[in-house]
Coordinates of C-alpha atoms in Angstrom, one line a residue:
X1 CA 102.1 159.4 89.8
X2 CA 102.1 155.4 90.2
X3 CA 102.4 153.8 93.3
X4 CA 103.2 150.2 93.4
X5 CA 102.4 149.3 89.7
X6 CA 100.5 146.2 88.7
X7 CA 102.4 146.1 85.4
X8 CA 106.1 144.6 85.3
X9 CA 108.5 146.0 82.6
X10 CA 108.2 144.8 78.8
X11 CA 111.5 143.0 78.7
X12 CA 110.8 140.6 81.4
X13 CA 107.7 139.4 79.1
X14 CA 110.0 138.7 76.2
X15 CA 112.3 136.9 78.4
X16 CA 109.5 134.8 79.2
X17 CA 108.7 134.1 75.4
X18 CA 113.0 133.5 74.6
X19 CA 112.8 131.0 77.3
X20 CA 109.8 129.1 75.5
X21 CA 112.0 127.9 72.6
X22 CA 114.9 125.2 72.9
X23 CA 118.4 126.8 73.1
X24 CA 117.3 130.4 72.6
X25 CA 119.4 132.7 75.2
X26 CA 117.7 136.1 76.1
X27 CA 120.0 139.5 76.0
X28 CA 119.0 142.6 77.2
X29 CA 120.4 145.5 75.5
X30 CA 120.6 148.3 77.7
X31 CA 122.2 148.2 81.5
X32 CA 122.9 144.9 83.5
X33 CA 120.4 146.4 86.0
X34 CA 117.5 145.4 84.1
X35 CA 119.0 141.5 83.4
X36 CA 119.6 141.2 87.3
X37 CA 115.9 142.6 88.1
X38 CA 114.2 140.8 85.6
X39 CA 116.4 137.5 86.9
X40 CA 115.5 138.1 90.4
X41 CA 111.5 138.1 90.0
X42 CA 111.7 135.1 87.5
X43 CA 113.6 132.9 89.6
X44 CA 111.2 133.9 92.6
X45 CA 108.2 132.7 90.9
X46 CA 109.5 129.8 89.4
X47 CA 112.4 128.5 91.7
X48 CA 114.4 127.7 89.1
X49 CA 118.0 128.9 87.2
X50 CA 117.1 131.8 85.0
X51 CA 119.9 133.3 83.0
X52 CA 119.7 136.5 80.7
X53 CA 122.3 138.1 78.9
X54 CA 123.2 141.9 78.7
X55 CA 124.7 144.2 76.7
X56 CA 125.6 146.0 80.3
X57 CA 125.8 149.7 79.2
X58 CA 128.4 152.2 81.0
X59 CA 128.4 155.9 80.6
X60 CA 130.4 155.7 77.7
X61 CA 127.5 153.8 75.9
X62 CA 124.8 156.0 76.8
X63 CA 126.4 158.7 75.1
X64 CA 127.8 157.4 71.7
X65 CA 125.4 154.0 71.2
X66 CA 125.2 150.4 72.2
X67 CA 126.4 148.7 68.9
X68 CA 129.8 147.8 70.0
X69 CA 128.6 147.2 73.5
X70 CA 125.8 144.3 71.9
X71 CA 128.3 142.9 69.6
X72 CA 130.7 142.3 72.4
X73 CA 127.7 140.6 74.3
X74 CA 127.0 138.5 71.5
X75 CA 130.3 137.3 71.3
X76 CA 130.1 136.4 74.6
X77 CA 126.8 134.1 74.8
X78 CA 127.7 132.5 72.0
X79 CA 130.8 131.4 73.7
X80 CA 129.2 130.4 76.6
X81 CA 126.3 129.4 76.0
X82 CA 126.6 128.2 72.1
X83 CA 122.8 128.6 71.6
X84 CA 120.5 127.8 68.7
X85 CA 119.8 131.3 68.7
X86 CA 119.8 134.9 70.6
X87 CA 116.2 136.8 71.5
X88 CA 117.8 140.4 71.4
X89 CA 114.9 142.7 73.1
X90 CA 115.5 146.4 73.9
X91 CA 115.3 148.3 77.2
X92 CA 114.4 151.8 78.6
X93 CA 117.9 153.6 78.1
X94 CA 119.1 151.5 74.9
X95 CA 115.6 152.9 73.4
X96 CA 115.7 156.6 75.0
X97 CA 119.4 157.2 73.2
X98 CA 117.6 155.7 69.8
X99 CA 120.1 152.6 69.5
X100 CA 118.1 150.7 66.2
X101 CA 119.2 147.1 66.9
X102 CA 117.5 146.5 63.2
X103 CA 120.7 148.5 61.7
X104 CA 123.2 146.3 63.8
X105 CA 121.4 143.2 62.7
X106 CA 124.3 142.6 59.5
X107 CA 127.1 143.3 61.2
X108 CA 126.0 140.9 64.4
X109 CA 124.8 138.2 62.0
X110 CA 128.6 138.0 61.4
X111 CA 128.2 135.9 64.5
X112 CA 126.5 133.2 62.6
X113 CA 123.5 132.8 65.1
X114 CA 120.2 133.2 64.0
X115 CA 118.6 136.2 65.9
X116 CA 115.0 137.4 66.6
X117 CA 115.2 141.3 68.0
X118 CA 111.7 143.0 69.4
X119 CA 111.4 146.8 71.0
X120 CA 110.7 146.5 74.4
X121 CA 111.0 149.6 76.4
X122 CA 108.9 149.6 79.1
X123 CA 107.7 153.3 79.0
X124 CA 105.7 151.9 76.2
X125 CA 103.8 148.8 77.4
X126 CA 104.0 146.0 80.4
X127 CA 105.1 142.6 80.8
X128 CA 101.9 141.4 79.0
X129 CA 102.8 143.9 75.8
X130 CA 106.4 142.8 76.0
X131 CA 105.3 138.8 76.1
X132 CA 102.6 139.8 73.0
X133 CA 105.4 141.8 70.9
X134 CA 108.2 138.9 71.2
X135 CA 105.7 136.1 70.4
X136 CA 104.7 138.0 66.7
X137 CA 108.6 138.4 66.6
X138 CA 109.7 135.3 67.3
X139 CA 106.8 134.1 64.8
X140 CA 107.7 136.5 62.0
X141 CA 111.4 135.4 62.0
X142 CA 111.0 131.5 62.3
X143 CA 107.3 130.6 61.1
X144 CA 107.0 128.3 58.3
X145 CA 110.5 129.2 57.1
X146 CA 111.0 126.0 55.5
X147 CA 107.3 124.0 55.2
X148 CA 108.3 120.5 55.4
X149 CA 106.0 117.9 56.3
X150 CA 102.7 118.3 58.4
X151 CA 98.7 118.0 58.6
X152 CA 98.1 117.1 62.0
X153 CA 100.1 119.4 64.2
X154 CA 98.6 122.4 65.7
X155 CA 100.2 125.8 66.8
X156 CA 98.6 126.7 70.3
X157 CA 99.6 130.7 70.9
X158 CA 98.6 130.7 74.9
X159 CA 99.5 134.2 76.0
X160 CA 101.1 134.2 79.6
X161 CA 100.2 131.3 81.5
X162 CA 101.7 128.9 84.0
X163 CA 104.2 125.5 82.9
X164 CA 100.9 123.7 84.6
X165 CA 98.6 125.2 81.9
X166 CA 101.2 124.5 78.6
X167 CA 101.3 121.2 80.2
X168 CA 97.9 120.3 80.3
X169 CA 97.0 122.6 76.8
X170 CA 99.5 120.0 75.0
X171 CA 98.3 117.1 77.2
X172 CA 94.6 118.1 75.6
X173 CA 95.9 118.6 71.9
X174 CA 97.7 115.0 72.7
X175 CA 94.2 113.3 73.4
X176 CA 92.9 114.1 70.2
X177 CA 95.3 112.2 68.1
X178 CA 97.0 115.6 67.5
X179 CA 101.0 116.9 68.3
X180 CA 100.6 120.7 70.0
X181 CA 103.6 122.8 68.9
X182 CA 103.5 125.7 71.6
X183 CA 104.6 129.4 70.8
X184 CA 105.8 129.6 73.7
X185 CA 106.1 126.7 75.5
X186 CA 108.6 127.0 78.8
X187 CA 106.9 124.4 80.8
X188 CA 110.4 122.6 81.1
X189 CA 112.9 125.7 80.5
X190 CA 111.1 127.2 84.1
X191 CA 109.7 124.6 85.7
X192 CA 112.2 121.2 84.7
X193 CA 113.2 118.7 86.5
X194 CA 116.4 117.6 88.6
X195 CA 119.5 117.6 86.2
X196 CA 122.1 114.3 85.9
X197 CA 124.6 116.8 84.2
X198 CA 125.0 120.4 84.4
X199 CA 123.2 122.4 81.4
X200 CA 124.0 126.1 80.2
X201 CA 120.7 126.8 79.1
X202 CA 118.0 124.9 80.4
X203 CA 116.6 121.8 78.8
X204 CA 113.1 121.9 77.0
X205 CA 110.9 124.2 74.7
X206 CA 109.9 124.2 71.6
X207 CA 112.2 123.6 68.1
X208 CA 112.9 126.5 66.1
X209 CA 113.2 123.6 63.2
X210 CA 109.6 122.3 64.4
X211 CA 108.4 125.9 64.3
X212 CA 109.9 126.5 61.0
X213 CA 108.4 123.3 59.5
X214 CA 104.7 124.6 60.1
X215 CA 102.8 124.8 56.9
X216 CA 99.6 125.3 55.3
X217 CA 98.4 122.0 56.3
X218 CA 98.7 122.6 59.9
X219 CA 96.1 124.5 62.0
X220 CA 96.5 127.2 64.7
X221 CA 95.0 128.4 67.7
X222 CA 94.9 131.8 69.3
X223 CA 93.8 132.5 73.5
X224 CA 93.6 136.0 74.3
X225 CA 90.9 138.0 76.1
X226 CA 87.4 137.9 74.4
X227 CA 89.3 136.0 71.2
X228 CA 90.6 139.3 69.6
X229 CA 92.9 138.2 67.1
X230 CA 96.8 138.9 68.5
X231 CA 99.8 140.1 66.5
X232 CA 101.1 136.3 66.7
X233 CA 97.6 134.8 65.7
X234 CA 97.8 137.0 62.5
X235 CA 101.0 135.9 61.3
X236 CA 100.2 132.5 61.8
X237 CA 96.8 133.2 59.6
X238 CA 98.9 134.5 56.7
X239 CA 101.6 131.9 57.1
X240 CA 99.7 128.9 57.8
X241 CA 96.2 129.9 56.0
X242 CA 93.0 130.1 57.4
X243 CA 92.7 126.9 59.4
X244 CA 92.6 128.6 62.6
X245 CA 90.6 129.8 65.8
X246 CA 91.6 133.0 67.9
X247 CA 89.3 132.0 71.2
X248 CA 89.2 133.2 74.8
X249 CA 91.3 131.9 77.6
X250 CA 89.8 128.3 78.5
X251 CA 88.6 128.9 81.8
X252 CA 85.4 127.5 82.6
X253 CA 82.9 125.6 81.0
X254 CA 81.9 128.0 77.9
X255 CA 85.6 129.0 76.9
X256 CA 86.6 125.1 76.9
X257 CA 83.8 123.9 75.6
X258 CA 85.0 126.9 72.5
X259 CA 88.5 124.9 72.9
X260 CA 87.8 121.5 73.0
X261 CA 85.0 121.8 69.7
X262 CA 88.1 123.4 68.0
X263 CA 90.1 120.3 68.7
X264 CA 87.2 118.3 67.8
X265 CA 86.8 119.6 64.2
X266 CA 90.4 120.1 63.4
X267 CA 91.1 115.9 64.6
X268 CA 87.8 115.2 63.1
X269 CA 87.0 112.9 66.0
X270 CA 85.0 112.9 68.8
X271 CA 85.7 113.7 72.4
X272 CA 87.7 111.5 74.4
X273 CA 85.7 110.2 77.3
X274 CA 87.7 111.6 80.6
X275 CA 87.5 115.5 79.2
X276 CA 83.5 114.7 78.7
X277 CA 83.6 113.4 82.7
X278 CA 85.9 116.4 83.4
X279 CA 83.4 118.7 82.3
X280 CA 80.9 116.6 83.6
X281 CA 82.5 116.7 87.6
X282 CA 83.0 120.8 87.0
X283 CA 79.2 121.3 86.5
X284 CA 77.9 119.3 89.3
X285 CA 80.5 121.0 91.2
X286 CA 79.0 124.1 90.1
X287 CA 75.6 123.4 91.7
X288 CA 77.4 121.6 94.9
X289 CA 79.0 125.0 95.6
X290 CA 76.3 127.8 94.4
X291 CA 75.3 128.2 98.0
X292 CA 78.7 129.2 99.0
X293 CA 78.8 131.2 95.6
X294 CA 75.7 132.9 95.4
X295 CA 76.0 136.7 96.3
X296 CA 79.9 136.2 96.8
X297 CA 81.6 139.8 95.9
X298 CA 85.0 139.2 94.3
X299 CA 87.5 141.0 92.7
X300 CA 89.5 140.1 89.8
X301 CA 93.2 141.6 89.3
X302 CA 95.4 140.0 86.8
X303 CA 96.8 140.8 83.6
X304 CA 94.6 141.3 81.1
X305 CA 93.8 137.6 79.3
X306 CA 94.0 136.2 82.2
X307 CA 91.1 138.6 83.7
X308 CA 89.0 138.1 81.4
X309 CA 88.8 134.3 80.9
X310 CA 88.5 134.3 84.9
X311 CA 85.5 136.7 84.8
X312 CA 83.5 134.8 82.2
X313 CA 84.5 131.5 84.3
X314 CA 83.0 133.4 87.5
X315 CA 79.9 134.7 85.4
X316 CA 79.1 130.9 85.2
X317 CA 79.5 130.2 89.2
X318 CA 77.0 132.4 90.9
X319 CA 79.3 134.7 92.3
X320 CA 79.2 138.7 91.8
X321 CA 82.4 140.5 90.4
X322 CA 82.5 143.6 92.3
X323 CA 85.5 145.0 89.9
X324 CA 88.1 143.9 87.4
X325 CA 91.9 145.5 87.3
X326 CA 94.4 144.9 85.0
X327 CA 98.2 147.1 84.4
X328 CA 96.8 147.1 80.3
X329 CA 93.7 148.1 79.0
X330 CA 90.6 145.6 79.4
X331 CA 87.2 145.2 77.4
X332 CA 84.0 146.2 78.6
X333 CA 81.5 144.3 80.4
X334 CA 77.9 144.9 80.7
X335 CA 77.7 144.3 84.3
X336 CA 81.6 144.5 85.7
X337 CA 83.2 147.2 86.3
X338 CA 86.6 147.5 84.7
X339 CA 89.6 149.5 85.4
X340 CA 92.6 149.4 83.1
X341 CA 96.2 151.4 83.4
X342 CA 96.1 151.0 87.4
X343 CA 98.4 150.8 90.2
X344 CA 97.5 149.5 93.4
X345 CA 97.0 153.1 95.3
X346 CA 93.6 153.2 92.6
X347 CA 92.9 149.7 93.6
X348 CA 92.8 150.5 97.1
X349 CA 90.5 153.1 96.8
X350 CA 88.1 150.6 94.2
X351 CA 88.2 148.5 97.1
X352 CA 86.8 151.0 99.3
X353 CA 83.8 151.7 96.3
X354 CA 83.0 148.5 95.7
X355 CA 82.6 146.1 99.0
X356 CA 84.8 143.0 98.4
X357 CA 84.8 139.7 100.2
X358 CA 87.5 137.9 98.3
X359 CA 90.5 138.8 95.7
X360 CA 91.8 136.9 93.0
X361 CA 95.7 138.1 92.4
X362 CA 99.2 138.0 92.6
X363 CA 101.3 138.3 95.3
X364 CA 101.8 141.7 94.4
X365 CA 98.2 142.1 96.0
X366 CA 98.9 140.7 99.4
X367 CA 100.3 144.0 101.1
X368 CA 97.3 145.8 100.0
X369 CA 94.5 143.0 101.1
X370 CA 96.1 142.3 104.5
X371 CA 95.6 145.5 105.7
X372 CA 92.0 145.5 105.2
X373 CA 91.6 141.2 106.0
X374 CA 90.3 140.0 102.7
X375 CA 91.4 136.1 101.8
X376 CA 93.5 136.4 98.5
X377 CA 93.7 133.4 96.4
X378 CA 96.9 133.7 94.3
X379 CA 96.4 133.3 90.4
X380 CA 98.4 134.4 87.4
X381 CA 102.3 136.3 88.1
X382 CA 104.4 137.1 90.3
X383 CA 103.1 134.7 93.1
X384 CA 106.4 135.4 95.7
X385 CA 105.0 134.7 98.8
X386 CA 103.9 130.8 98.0
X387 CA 105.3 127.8 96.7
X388 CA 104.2 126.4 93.3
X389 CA 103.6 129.6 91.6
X390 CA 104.8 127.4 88.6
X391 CA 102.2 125.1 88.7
X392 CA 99.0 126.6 89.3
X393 CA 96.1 125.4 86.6
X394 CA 94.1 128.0 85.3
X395 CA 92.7 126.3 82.3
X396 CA 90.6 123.4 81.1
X397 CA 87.7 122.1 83.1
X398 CA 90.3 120.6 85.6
X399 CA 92.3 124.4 86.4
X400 CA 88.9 125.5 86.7
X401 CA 87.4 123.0 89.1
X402 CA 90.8 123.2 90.6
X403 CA 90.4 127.0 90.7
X404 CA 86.8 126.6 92.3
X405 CA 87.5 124.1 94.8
X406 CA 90.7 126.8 95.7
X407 CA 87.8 130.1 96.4
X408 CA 85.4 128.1 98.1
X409 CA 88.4 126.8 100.6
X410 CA 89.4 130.5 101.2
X411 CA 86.2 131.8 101.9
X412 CA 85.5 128.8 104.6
X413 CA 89.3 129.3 106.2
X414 CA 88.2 133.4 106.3
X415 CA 85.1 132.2 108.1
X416 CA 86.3 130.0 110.5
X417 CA 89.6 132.3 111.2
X418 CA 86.9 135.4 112.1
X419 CA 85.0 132.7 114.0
X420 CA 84.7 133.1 117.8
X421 CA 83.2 129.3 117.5
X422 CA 85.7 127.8 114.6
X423 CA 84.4 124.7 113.2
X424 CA 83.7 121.3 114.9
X425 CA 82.5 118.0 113.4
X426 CA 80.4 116.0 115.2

């Protein structure tokens, strides 16, 4: 039995990815249940307009098949929305009656829309699997299609991470001399600005022509936990060639020193000035804080990329990991322990193994740790409960000062709050 899952359901991850790239809609084939639930948690996070289509099943289609139910739906967007082109991703009930979108694919491209379709039900993977899935199908239908042009762009693959971080990942790529071309990239689609005129679908993204130009002469880049190679990072090897790096999440000083030495060799120039003081600031930062640090128990749970680029970054603080929890599988560590496939009835009883003094999570967390007073500082997704879940850094040596400077203030606020004396300057 699970009891408040960590995980969120594999469509709402390839919703994620659709909205990364400019005028793709998202449809949902299965019931309009899932569009409004996966609607309702995105627009929480990221206070901003999130539309997803659906194929909106009734009785009728759960018994003889979905195929005149999608076509209908396709109609549809493409009236209303006239997009550049429809992410078609699969649900629970459209997959348990064995609808094959793959053998409606001819008669829908009737519709004259270029389409990208990925199996998503979530009885088979989370959020995370559903966002890894879309990205490799996305790729595999739009990658290097036509080769034009090139030689100093480069493909970043980032994984699930904040508008904040795809902003400054390009803003990084940028100082270098080089253009970033980010599969996905919805730092504007989900976190945009105020609108002069009213917009169906959400301004921003990246080009399916720009991602169709990639070519041999490009390079690419690959963030996922420990630098395993992703679906997505593999067909951009065999499209693009060779002239790539699959690397850890850049958090902390190792990981983006991994990043930044990437960027260095592919622009074959040296390292602009203000990242060396960045780094710089981060490690003196480090030694400011260690006595703060030092002996500090925290635990770490966050989808699984994200986990593990935050526990190298606190391997390099001074602080103790007392355990690591993720809703998909994670790697092992020599000295962490790590739980995969949980819910957050087994985190509650790893908290009561493993004495904790502070939590790094989502919202999702916040029931569980105020009940048993232990300061959460709210990383990764769903954050529901705060403001500016959209713009939380998590990476580069400026998300993980940022990041730093964010548990040190949570473990002084705890103190102070349990306090009988508070804190006074004189």
């Amino acid at each position: 039995m699970t009891v408040n899952p960590c995980r969120l359901c594999a469509p709402l991850g390839a919703v994620l990815v659709f909205k990364g790239f400019r005028g793709m809609m998202p449809l949902l084939h299965g019931s309009q249940g899932c569009a409004t639930y996966i609607r309702r948690y995105l627009i929480s996070h990221f206070r901003e307009p999130v539309d997803v289509a659906s194929s909106s099943f009734t009785e009728e289609t759960a018994i003889f098949g979905g195929e005149a139910q999608l076509l209908k739906a396709l109609k549809n967007v493409k009236a209303r929305y006239n997009p550049a082109a429809v992410g078609i991703a699969s649900t629970c009930l459209s997959e348990t009656i064995g609808d094959d979108v793959e053998l409606f694919i001819k008669e829908l491209e009737k519709e004259a829309l270029p389409l990208v379709t990925v199996s998503t039900p979530s009885y088979r993977g989370s959020h995370a699997e559903g966002f890894r899935d879309t990205a490799a199908a996305v790729l595999k239908r739009f990658l290097g299609i036509t080769g034009e042009g090139g030689g100093r762009r480069v493909l970043l693959l980032p994984g699930i991470l904040s508008p904040a971080d795809l902003r400054h990942l390009k803003e990084l790529t940028r100082s270098f001399g080089l253009e970033p071309v980010l599969a996905p990239d919805y730092s504007d689609t989900l976190d945009g600005g105020n609108w002069d005129t009213y917009h169906a679908l959400s301004p921003g993204g990246t080009s399916l022509k720009i991602l169709g130009s990639m070519e041999r002469r490009d390079s690419w880049i690959s963030f996922s936990a420990g630098g395993e190679l992703t679906p997505a990072g593999r067909i951009a090897g065999n499209v693009m060639g060779e002239k790539g790096y699959s690397l850890g999440y850049p958090t902390g000083v190792e990981a983006m020193d991994a990043f930044i030495a990437a960027l260095r060799d592919i622009a074959d120039t040296a390292v602009p000035g203000e990242i060396e003081s960045e780094r710089s600031r981060m490690l003196d930062s480090y030694a400011d804080f260690h006595k703060y640090l030092a002996g500090l128990r925290i635990a770490v749970i966050a989808d699984r990329d994200l986990a593990d680029g935050i526990l190298r970054f606190l391997g390099e603080t001074g602080a103790s990991v007392s355990f690591a929890a993720a809703p998909d599988s994670l790697p092992e560590y020599k000295d962490v322990p790590a739980y995969g496939e949980v819910d957050y009835d087994r985190i509650d009883l790893l908290l009561e193994a493993h004495p904790t003094d502070l939590i790094l999570g989502s919202s999702k967390a916040y029931p569980l740790v105020r009940g048993k007073n232990i300061p959460l500082v709210r990383i990764g997704f769903p954050v529901h409960d705060r403001v500016g879940g959209a713009r939380i850094l998590h990476v580069g040596y400026r998300g993980s000062h940022q990041l730093l400077d964010r548990i040190v203030n949570a473990l002084l606020e705890h103190r102070q709050t349990e306090s009988p004396v508070g804190y006074a300057y004189q």
